[in-house]
Short mmCIF file of C-alpha atoms in Angstrom, two decimals:
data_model
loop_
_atom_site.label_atom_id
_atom_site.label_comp_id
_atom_site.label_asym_id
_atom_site.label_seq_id
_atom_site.Cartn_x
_atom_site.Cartn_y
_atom_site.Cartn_z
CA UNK A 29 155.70 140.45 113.45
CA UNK A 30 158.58 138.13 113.66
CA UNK A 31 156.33 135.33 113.95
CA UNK A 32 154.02 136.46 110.77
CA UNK A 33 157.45 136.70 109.06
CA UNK A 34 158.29 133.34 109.60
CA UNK A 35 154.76 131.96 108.99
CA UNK A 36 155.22 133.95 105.60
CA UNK A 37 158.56 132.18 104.68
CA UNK A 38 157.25 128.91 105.16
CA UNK A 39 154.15 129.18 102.86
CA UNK A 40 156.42 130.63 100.15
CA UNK A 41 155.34 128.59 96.87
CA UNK A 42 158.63 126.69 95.96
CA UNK A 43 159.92 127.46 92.64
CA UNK A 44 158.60 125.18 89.55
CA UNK A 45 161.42 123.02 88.99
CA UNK A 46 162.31 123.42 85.03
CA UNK A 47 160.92 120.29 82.99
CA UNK A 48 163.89 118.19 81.53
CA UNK A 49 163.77 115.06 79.09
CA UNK A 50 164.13 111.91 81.24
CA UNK A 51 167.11 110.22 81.62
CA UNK A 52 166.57 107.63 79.45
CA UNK A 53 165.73 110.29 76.38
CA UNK A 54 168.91 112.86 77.31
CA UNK A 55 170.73 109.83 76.95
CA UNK A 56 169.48 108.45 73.84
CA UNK A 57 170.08 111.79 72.16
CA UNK A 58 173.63 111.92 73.61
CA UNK A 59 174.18 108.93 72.49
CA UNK A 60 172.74 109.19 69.03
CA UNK A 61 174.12 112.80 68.25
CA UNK A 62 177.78 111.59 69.05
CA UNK A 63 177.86 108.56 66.77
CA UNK A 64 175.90 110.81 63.87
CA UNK A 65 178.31 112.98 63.94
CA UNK A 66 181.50 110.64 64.08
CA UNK A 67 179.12 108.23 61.27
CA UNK A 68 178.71 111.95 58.90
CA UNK A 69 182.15 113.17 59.50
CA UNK A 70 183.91 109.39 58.60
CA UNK A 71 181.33 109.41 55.78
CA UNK A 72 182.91 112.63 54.62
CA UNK A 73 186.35 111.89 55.41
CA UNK A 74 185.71 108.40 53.39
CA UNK A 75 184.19 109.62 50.25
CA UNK A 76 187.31 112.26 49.79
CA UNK A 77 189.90 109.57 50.86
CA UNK A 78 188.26 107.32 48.07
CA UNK A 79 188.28 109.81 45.59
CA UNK A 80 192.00 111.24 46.17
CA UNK A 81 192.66 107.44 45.99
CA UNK A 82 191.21 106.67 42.56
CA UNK A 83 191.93 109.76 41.04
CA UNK A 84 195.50 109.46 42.09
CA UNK A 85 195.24 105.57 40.05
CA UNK A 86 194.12 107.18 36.60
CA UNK A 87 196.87 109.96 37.03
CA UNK A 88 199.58 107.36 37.60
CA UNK A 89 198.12 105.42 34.61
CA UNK A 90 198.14 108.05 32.35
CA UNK A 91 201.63 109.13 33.44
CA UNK A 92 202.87 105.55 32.75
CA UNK A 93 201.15 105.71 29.22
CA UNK A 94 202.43 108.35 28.57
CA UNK A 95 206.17 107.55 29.72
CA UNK A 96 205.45 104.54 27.20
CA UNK A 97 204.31 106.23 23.95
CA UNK A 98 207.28 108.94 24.56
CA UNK A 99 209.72 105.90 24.88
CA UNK A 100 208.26 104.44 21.82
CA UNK A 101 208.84 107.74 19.38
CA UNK A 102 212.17 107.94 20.62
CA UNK A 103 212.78 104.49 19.57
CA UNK A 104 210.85 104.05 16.53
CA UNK A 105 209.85 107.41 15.53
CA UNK A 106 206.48 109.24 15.29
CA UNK A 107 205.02 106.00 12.96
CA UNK A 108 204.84 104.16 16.20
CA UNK A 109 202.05 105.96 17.87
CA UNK A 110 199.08 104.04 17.49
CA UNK A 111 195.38 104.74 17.90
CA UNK A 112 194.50 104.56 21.64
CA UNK A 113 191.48 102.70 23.29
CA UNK A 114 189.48 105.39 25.30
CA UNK A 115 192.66 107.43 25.75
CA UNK A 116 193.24 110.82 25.14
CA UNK A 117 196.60 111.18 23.21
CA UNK A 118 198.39 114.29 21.85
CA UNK A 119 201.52 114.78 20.68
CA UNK A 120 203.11 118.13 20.39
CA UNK A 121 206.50 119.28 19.02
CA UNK A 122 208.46 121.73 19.95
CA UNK A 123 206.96 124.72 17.96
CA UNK A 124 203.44 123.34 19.56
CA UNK A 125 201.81 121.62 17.25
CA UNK A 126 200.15 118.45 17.43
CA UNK A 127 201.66 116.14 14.72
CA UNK A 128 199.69 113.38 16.29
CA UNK A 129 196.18 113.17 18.06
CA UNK A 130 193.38 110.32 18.98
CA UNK A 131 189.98 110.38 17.92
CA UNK A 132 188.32 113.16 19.35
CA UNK A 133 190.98 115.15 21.03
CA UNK A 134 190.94 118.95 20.76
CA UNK A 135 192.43 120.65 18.32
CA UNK A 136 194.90 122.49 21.12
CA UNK A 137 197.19 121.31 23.35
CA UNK A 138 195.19 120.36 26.30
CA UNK A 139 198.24 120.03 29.24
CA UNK A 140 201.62 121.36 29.25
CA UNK A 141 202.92 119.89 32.66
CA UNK A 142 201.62 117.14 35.18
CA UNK A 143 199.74 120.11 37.15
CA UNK A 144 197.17 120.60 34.77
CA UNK A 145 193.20 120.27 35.93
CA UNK A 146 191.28 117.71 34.95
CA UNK A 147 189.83 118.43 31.29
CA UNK A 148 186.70 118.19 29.69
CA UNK A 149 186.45 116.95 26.37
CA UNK A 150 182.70 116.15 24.70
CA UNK A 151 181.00 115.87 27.69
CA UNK A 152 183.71 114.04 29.37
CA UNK A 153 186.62 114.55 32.49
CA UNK A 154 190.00 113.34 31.61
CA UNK A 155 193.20 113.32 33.78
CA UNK A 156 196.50 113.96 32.08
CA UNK A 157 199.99 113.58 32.44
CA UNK A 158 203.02 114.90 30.28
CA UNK A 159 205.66 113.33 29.31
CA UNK A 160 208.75 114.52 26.80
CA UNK A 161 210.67 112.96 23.98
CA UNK A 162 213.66 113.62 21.94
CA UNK A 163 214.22 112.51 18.48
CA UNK A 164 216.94 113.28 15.86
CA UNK A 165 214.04 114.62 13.70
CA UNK A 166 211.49 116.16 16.34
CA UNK A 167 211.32 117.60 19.83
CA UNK A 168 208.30 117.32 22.08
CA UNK A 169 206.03 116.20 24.43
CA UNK A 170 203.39 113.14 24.96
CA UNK A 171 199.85 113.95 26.28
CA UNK A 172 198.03 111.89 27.76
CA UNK A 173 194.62 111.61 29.39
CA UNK A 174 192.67 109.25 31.15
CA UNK A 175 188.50 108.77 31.55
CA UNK A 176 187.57 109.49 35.27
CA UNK A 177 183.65 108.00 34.48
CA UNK A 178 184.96 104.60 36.01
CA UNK A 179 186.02 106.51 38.88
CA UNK A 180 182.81 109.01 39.03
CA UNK A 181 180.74 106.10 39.00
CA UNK A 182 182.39 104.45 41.81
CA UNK A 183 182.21 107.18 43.66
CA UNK A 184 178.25 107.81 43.14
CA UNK A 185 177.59 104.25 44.40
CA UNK A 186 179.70 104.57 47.30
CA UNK A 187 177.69 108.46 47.95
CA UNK A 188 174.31 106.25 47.52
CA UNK A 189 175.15 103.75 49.44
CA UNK A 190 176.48 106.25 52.44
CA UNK A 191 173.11 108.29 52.37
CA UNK A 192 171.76 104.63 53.18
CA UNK A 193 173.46 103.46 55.76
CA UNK A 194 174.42 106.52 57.81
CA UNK A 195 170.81 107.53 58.27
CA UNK A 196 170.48 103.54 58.94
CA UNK A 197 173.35 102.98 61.31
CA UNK A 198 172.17 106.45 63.02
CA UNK A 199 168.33 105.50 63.52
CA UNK A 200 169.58 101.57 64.39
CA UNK A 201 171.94 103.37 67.35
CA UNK A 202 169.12 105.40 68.47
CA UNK A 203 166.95 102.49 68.70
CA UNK A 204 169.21 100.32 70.30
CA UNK A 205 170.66 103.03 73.15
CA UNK A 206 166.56 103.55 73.65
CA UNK A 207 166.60 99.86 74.24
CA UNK A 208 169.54 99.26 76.92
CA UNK A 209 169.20 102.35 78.76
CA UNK A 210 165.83 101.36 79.06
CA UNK A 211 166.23 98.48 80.88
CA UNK A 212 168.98 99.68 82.40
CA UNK A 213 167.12 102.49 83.92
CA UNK A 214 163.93 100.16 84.76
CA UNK A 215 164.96 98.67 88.05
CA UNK A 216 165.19 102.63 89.22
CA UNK A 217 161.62 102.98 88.07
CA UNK A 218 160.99 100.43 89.68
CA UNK A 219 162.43 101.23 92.90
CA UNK A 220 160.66 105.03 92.38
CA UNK A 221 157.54 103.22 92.45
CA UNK A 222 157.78 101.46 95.72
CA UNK A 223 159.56 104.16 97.50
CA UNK A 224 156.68 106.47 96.20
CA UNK A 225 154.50 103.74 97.62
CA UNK A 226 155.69 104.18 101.30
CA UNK A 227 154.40 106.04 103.56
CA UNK A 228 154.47 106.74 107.87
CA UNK A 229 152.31 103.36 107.84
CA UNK A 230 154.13 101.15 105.73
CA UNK A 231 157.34 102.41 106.94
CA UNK A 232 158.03 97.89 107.15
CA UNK A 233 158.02 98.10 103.65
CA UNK A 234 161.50 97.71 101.59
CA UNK A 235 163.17 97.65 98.45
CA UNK A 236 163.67 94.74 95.98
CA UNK A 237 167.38 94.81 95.68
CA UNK A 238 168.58 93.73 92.58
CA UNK A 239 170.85 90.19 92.90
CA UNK A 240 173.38 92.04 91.45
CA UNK A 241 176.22 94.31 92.92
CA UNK A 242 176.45 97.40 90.83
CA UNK A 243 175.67 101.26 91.15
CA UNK A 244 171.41 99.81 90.86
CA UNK A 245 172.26 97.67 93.42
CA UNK A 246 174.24 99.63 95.98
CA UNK A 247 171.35 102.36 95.43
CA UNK A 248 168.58 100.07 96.34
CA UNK A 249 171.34 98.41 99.70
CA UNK A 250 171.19 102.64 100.40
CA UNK A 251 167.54 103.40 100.10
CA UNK A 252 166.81 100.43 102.33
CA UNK A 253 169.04 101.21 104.77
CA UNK A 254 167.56 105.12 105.06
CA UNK A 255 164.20 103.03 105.32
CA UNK A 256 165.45 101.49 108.09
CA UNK A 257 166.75 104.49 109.86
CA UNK A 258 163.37 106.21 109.63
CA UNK A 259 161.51 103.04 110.57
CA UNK A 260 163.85 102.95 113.80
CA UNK A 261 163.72 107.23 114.35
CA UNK A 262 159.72 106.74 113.63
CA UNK A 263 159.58 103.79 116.65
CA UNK A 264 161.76 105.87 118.89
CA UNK A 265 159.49 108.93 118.65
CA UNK A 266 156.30 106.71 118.97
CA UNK A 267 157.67 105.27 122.31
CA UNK A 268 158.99 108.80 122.98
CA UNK A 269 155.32 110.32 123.02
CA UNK A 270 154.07 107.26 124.25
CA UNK A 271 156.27 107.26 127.31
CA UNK A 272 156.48 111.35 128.07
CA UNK A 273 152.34 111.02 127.77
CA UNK A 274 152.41 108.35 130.63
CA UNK A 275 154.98 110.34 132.22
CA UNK A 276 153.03 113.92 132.28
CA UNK A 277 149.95 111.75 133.20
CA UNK A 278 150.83 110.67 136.31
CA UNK A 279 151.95 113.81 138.24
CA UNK A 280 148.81 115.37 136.60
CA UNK A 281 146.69 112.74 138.00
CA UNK A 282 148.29 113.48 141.26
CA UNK A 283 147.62 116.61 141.07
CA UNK A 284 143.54 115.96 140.04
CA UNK A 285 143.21 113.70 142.92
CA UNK A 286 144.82 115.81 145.71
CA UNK A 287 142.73 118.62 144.57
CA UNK A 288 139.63 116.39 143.78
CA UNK A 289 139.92 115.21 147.84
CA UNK A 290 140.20 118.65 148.81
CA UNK A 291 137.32 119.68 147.24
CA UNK A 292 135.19 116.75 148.24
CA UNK A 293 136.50 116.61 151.44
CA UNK A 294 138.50 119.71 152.81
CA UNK A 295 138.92 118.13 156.58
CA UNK A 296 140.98 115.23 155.31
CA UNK A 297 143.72 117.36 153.61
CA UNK A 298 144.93 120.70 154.84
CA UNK A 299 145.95 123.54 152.61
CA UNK A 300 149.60 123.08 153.75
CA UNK A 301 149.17 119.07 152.36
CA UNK A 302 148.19 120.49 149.05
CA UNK A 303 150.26 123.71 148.70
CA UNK A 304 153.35 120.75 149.01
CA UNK A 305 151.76 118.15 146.95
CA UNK A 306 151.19 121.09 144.24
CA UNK A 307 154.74 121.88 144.71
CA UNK A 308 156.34 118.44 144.53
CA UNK A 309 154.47 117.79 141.40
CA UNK A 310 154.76 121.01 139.53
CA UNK A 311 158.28 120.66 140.17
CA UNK A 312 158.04 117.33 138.67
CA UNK A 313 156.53 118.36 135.66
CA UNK A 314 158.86 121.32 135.31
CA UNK A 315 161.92 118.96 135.28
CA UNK A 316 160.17 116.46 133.10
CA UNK A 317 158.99 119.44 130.27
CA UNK A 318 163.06 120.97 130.93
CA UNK A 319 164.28 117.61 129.87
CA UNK A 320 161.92 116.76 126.70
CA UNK A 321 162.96 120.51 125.72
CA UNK A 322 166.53 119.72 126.26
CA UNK A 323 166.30 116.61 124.36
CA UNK A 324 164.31 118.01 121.37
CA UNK A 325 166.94 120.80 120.59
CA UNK A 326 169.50 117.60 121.09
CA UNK A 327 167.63 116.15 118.15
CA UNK A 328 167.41 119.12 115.65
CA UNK A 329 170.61 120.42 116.53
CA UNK A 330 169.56 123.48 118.39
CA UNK A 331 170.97 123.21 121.63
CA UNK A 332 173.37 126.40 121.94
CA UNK A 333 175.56 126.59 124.25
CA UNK A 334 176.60 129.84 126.04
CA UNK A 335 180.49 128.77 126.00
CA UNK A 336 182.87 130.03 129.04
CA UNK A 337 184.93 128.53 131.60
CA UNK A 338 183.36 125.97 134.06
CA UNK A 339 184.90 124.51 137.03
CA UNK A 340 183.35 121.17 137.69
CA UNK A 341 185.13 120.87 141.13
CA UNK A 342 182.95 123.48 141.95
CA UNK A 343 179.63 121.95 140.70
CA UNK A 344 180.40 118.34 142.25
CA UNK A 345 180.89 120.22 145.72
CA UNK A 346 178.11 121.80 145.66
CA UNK A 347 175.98 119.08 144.99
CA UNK A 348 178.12 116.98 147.50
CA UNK A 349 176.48 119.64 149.77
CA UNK A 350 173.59 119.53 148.78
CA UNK A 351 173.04 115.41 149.02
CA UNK A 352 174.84 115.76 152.76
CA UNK A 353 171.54 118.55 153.81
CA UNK A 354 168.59 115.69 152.74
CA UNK A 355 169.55 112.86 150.86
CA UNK A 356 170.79 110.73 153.96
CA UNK A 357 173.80 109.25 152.36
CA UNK A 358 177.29 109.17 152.69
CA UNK A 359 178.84 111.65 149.78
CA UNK A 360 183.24 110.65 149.67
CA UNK A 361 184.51 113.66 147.60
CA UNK A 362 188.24 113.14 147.92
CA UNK A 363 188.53 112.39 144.30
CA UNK A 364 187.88 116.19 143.45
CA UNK A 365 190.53 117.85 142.43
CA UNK A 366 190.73 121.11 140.68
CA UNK A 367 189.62 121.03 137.19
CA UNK A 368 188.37 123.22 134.74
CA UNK A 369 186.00 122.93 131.14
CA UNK A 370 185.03 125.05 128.75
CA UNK A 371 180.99 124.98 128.31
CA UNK A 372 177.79 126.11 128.87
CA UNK A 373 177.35 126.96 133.07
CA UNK A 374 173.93 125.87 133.02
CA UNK A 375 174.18 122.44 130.58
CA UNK A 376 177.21 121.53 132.96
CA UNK A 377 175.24 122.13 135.81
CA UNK A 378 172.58 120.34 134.85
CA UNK A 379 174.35 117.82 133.66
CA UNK A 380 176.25 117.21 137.08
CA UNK A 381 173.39 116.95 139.18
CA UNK A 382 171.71 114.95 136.80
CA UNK A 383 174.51 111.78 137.42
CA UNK A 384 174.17 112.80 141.32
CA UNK A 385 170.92 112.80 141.58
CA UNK A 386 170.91 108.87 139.80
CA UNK A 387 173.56 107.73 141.45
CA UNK A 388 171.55 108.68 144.34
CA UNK A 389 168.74 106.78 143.45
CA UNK A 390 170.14 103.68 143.46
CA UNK A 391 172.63 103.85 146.14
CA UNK A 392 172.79 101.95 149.19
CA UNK A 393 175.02 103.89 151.54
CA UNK A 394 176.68 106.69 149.49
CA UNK A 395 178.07 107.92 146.58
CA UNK A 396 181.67 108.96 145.75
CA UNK A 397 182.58 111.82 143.62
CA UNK A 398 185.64 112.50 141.47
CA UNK A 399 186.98 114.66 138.96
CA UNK A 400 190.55 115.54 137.37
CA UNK A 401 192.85 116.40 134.66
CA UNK A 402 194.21 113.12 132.74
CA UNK A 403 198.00 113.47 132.50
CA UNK A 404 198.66 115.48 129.87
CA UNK A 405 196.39 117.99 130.32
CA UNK A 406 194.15 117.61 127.32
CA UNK A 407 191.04 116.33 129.23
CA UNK A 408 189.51 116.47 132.00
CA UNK A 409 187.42 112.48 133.77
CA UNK A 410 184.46 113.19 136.26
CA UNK A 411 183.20 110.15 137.97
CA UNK A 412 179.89 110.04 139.75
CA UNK A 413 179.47 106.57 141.63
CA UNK A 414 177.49 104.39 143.98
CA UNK A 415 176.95 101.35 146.04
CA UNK A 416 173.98 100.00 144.42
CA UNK A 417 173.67 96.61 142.59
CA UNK A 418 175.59 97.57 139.46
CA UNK A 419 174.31 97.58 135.90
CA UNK A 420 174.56 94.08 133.64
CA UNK A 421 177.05 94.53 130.99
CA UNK A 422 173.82 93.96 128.36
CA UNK A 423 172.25 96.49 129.62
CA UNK A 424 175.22 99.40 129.94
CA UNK A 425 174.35 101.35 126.72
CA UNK A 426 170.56 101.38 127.43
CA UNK A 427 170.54 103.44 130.47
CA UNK A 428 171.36 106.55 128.24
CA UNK A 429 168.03 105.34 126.27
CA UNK A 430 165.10 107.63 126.95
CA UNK A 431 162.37 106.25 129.30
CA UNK A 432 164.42 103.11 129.99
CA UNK A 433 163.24 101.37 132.78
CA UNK A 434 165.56 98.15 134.25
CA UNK A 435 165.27 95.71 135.65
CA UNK A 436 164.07 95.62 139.76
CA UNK A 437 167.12 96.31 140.75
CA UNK A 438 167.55 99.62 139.62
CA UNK A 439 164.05 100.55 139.05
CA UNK A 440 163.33 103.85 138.91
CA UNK A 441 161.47 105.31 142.27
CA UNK A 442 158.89 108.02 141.50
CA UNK A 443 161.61 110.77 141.98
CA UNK A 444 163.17 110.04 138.49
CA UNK A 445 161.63 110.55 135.38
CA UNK A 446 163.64 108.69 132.95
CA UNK A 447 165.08 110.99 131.35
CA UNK A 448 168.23 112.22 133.15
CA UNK A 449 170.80 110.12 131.75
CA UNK A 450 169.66 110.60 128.06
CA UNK A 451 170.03 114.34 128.92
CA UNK A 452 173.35 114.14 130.40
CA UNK A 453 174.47 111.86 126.85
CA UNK A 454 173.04 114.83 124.50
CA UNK A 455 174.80 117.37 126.70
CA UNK A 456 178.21 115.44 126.96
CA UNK A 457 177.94 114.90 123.13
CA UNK A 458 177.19 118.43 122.61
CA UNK A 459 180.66 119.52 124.56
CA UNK A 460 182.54 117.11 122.55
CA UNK A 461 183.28 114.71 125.20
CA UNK A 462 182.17 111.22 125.85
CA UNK A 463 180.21 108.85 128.44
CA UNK A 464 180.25 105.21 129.75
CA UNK A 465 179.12 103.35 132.45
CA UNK A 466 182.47 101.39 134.35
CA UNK A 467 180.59 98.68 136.34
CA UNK A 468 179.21 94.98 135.78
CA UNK A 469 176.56 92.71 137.04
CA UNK A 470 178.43 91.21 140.36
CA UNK A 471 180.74 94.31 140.96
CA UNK A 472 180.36 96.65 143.82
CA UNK A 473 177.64 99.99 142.89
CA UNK A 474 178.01 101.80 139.37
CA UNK A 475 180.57 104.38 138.25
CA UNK A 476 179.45 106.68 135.66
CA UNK A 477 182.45 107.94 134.08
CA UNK A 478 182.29 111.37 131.67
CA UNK A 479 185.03 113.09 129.62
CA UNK A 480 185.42 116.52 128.72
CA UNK A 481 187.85 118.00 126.81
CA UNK A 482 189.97 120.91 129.05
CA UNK A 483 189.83 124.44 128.94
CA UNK A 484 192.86 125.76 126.85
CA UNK A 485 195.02 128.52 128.81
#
């Protein structure tokens, strides 16, 4: 059921991912809608400013014309006041009525203060201002009003010519943001189209990177580089099948040809011959298949670990005892003192007799283990060595490679399968410790050195 579940969850239909404008349109359309607005609200904020501005002219004008005429009568009397040139004039006395008027001004008063709204007289707007006099005869005031057609006009050629050029300036923006981001934009096309263009078999493949360094160009340096990482992960797990398919091959063909003798000729080999040949290489294979498995959850993140307390003193002397009952060599475990992790029993365990067991390999005489606190506490240093030939300081880092085979001198007899010190780097890692290998080309064996942080308590 679980399994149908899960089969189920995986074949779920992904949603339909909403269908947008592209970049270069939701741009444009910013782009455009921001300066239309700004273009239609200046346009606005012009025309009224213009207005105000001339309107506020023929007010002034008329107020100074009418200051003028009202200085006149007091000087000279009402004789003075002369016909006006497309002027509205009025002037009122005190008892409010007009004793003079030009040509076409109302038969009323058409202001009594500077306040008054514009006026329309025959089909035409005036402006008017007030102004009083004082005579020895007469008391009154001075009306006068000014045309606003000059100004009207003005302003309907400047409302013409804004209709023009705001849709003009507006479509010209459009045009030219469609333009730029455009070719901004068309190096990441460009750079879709080859990436869509790669595949597992043209993994070699890269990006043209722009000569330039900018967010295009750091973009293409970054999509390159994640081609190189898969080109490198894709090698790795090529010469990772490739090399645990020649690995499960040969205890497999061991195991064919043992049985294939038996079969053809039963007197040669006895069933206690096979039954340990079966043995040795099953438990071959089991080791080999526990190690890819480790090593897979390593790479997807899936190795758990059961966390508790973990003394290693105890795991080194146990495989100290173990090496003294067949391995033939010499195992110095003074170095142990008492030390304790927290981890996974069975990682650690494996782990520990993973270094003994290479070490082993490739001694001479013996192999020397330590492990203790560092000084304050925090840590805690195992050391697994031997007397073997050393490893070249080239060649340090690639032991912890998968498969890696060396050179002669630590070749790897048919005991190992190639695997054990990549495991024992995933499972350090894993604990949040660390591992190195403290030895040289010309110095004495090889000391594999691991730390692991200390239990706390």
């Amino acid at each position: 059921m679980a399994d149908a579940t899960a089969g189920a969850t995986a074949e779920a239909p992904r949603r339909p991912r909403r269908r947008r404008g592209g970049v270069r349109t939701r741009i444009t359309l910013v782009a455009t809608s921001v300066v239309a607005v700004a273009l239609v609200l200046g346009a606005v904020g012009f025309w009224f400013t213009l207005r105000t501005s001339l309107y506020d002219g023929l007010r002034n004008a008329a107020e100074q014309d009418a200051a003028v005429i009202a200085e006149r009568i007091e000087s000279d009397g009402l004789g003075s006041v002369s016909e006006p040139d497309e002027r509205l004039v009025q002037v009122v006395d005190e008892a409010g009525t007009i004793v003079f008027a030009s040509e076409d001004a109302p038969a009323a008063p058409v202001a009594d203060d500077d306040d008054a709204p514009p006026v329309r007289v025959d089909g035409e707007t005036f402006l008017t201002a007030v102004e009083s006099f004082s005579t020895d005869a007469v008391d009154g005031i001075v009306i006068v009003g000014r045309d606003t057609e000059s100004a009207d006009e003005t302003l309907a050629t400047v409302t013409r010519l804004l209709w023009i050029a705001v849709p003009l300036i507006i479509v010209l923006v459009a045009l030219t943001s469609w333009i730029i981001v455009g070719r901004a934009l068309s190096p990441v096309e460009r750079m879709r189209r080859q990436v869509d263009g790669v595949t597992a078999s043209t993994l070699a493949k890269r990006i043209d990177e722009p000569p330039v360094d900018d967010e295009i160009g750091r973009l293409a340096h970054t999509l390159n580089g994640m081609l190189d990482r898969l080109e490198a992960a894709q090698a790795t797990q090529r010469r990772f099948i490739s090399d645990a398919s020649h690995e499960l091959k040969s205890p497999l063909a061991a195991l064919r040809q043992y049985a294939e003798v038996a079969r053809a000729h039963p007197e040669r080999i006895s069933l206690d011959e096979l039954g340990d040949a079966v043995l040795d290489e099953g438990a071959r294979l089991e080791r080999l298949v526990q190690g890819m498995l480790v090593l897979a959850n390593a790479d997807e993140g899936a190795l758990q670990l059961e966390r508790s307390d973990v003394d290693l003193d105890d795991l080194l002397l146990d495989e100290a005892k173990r090496m003294r009952n067949g391995a033939g060599l010499t195992v110095d475990t003074s170095g142990i003192s008492a030390a304790r992790v927290q981890g996974d029993p069975r990682l650690l365990r494996q782990l520990v007799r993973n270094l003994v067991d290479n070490a082993a390999r490739h001694a001479a005489t013996g192999i020397t283990l330590t492990v203790a606190p560092v000084p304050d506490a925090t840590s805690v240093v195992l050391t697994v060595g031997d007397d073997g030939d050393g490893i070249p300081v080239d060649e340090r880092e690639r032991v912890f490679e998968r498969f890696v085979r060396l050179d002669d001198a630590r070749a790897r007899d048919t005991g190992g399968s190639g695997l054990g010190l990549a495991i024992v780097r995933e499972i350090v890692a894993a604990h949040g410790g660390s591992v190195h290998v403290d030895s040289g080309a010309g110095e004495p064996g090889t000391r594999m050195v691991v730390t692991l942080p200390a239990a706390v308590g």
